[in-house]
Coordinates of C-alpha atoms in Angstrom, one line a residue:
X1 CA 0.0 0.0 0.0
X2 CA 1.0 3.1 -0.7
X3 CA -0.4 6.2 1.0
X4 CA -0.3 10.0 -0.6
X5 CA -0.9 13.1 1.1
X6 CA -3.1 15.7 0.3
X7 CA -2.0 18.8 1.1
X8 CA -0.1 20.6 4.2
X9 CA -0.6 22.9 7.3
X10 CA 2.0 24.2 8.8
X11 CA 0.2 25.0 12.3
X12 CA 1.1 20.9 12.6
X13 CA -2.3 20.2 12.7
X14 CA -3.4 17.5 9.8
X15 CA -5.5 18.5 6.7
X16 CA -9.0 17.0 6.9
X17 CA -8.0 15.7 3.6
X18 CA -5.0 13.8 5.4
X19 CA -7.2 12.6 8.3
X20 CA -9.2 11.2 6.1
X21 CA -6.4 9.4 4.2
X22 CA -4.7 7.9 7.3
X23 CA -8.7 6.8 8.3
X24 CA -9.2 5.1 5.0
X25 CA -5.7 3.8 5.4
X26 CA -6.4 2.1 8.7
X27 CA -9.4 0.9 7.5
X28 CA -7.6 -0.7 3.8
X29 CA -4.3 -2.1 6.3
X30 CA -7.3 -4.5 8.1
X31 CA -9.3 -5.4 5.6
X32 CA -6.7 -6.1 2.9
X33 CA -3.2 -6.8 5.7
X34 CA -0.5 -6.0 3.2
X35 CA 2.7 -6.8 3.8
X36 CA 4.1 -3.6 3.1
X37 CA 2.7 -0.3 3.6
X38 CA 4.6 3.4 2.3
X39 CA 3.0 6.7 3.5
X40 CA 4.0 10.1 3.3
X41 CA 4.7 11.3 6.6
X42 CA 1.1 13.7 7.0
X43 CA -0.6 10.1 7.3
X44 CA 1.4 8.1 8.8
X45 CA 1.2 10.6 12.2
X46 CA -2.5 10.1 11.7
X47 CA -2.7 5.7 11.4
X48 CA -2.7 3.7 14.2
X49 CA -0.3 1.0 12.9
X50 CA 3.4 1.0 11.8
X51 CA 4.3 2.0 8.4
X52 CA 7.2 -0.3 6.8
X53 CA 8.4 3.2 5.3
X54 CA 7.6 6.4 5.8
X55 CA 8.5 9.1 3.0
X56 CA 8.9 12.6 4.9
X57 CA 11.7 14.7 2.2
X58 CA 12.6 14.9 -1.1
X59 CA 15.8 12.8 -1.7
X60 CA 17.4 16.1 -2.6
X61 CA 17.6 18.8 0.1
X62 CA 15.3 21.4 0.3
X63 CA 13.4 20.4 -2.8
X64 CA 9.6 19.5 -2.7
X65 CA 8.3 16.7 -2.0
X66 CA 5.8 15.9 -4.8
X67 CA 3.9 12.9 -6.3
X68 CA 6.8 11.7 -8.9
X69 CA 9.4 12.0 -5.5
X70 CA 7.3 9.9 -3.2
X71 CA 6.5 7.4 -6.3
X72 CA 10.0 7.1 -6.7
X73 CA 11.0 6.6 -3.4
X74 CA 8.2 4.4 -2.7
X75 CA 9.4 2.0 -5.8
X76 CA 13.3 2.2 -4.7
X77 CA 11.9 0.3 -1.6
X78 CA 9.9 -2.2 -3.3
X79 CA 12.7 -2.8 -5.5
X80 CA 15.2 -3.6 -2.6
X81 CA 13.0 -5.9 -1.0
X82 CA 11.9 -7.8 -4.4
X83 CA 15.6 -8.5 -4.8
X84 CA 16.1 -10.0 -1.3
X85 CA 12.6 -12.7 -2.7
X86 CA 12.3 -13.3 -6.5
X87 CA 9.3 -15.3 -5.9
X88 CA 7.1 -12.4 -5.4
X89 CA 3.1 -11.3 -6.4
X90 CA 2.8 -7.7 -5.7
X91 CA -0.3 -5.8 -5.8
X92 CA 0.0 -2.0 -5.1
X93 CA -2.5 -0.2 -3.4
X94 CA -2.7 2.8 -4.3
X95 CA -4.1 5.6 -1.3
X96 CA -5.1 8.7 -2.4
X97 CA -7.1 11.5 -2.5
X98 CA -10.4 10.6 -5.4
X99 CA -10.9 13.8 -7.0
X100 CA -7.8 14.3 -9.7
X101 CA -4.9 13.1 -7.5
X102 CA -5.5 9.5 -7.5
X103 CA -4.8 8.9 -11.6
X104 CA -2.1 10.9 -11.2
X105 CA -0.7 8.5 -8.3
X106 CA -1.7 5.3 -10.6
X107 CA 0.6 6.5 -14.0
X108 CA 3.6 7.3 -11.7
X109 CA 3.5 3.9 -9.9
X110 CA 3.0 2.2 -12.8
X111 CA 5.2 4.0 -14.7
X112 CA 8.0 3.3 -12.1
X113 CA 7.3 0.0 -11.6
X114 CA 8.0 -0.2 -15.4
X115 CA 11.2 1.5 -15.5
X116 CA 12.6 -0.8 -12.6
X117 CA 11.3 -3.6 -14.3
X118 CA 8.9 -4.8 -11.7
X119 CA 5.5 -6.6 -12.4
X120 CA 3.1 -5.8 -10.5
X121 CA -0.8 -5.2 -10.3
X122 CA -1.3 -1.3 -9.4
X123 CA -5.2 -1.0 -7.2
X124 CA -6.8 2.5 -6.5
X125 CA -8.6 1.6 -3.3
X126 CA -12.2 3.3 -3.3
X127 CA -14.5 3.5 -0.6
X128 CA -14.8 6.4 0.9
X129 CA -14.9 10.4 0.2
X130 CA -12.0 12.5 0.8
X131 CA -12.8 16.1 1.7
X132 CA -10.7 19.2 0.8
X133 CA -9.4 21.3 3.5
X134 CA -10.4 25.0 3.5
X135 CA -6.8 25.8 5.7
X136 CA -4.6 23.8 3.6
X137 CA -1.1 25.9 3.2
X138 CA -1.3 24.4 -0.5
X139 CA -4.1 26.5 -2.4
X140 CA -4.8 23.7 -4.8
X141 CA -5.6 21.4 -2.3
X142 CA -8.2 23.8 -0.3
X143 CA -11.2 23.3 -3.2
X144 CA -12.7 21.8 -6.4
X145 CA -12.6 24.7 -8.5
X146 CA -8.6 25.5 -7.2
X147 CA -7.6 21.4 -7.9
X148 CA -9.1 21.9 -11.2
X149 CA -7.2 25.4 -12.1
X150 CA -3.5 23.3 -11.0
X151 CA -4.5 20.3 -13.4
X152 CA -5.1 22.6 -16.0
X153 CA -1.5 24.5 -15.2
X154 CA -0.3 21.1 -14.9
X155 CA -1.8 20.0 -18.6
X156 CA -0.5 23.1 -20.1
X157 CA 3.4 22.5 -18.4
X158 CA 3.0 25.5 -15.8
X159 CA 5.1 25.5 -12.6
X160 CA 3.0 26.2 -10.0
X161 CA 3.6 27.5 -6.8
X162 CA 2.1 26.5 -3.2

């Protein structure tokens, strides 16, 4: 499983969006027990299990921590511990918030898992709603219409800032 945060506050309380997350998290980590579970750090303060990894910076210092960072880091760990068991079956889980970010999280896995040459099955878990969060520090990640403006910046190769 891998889990992805949706947005930031940096009064250190959690966005609703990442409550939310972590909640569906837990809920996924019973049902579905996988062996591994990766989550950016905003959910993994908020589960009540331990994480085998959990992704807090960007591999490079001071840089942001995006989607395509986390994926990557998340894949370098998978790949590690494929090579310790060749007989593996992996199924990804993919945690993440349903409205735009979620496909976004499903190409970068899979396209990851392709460039390290892993097979694997990549799942978006569905089941329950994932609000936005009014006092997010990211303004993309406070509303519909403001996730909508950054994937159209996004389409159209625009940096954006948070």
């Amino acid at each position: 499983m891998i889990g992805y945060s949706f947005g930031l506050r940096k009064d250190g309380f959690p966005t609703k969006s990442n409550s939310a997350l972590a909640m569906w998290a837990n809920t996924v980590n019973e049902m579905l027990a996988p062996d591994i579970t990766i989550l950016q750090t905003e959910i993994a303060e908020c589960v009540n299990f331990n994480p085998s990894l959990i992704i807090k910076n960007h591999k490079r210092k001071n840089e942001y921590l995006d989607t395509e960072e986390v994926t990557v880091q998340a894949v370098d760990f998978l790949k590690e511990l494929i090579n310790q068991n060749e007989e593996y079956s992996l199924y990804v889980y993919i945690i993440a918030h349903q409205w735009l970010h979620w496909s976004k999280c499903m190409r970068e896995v899979k396209k990851c898992l392709k460039k390290s040459e892993i097979k694997g099955n990549v799942i978006f878990i569905r089941g329950c709603i994932i609000p936005f969060d009014a006092k997010s520090d990211q303004w993309y990640t406070r509303g519909h219409i403001r996730a909508l403006l950054y994937a159209i910046l996004q389409l159209m190769g625009k940096k954006t800032v948070n």
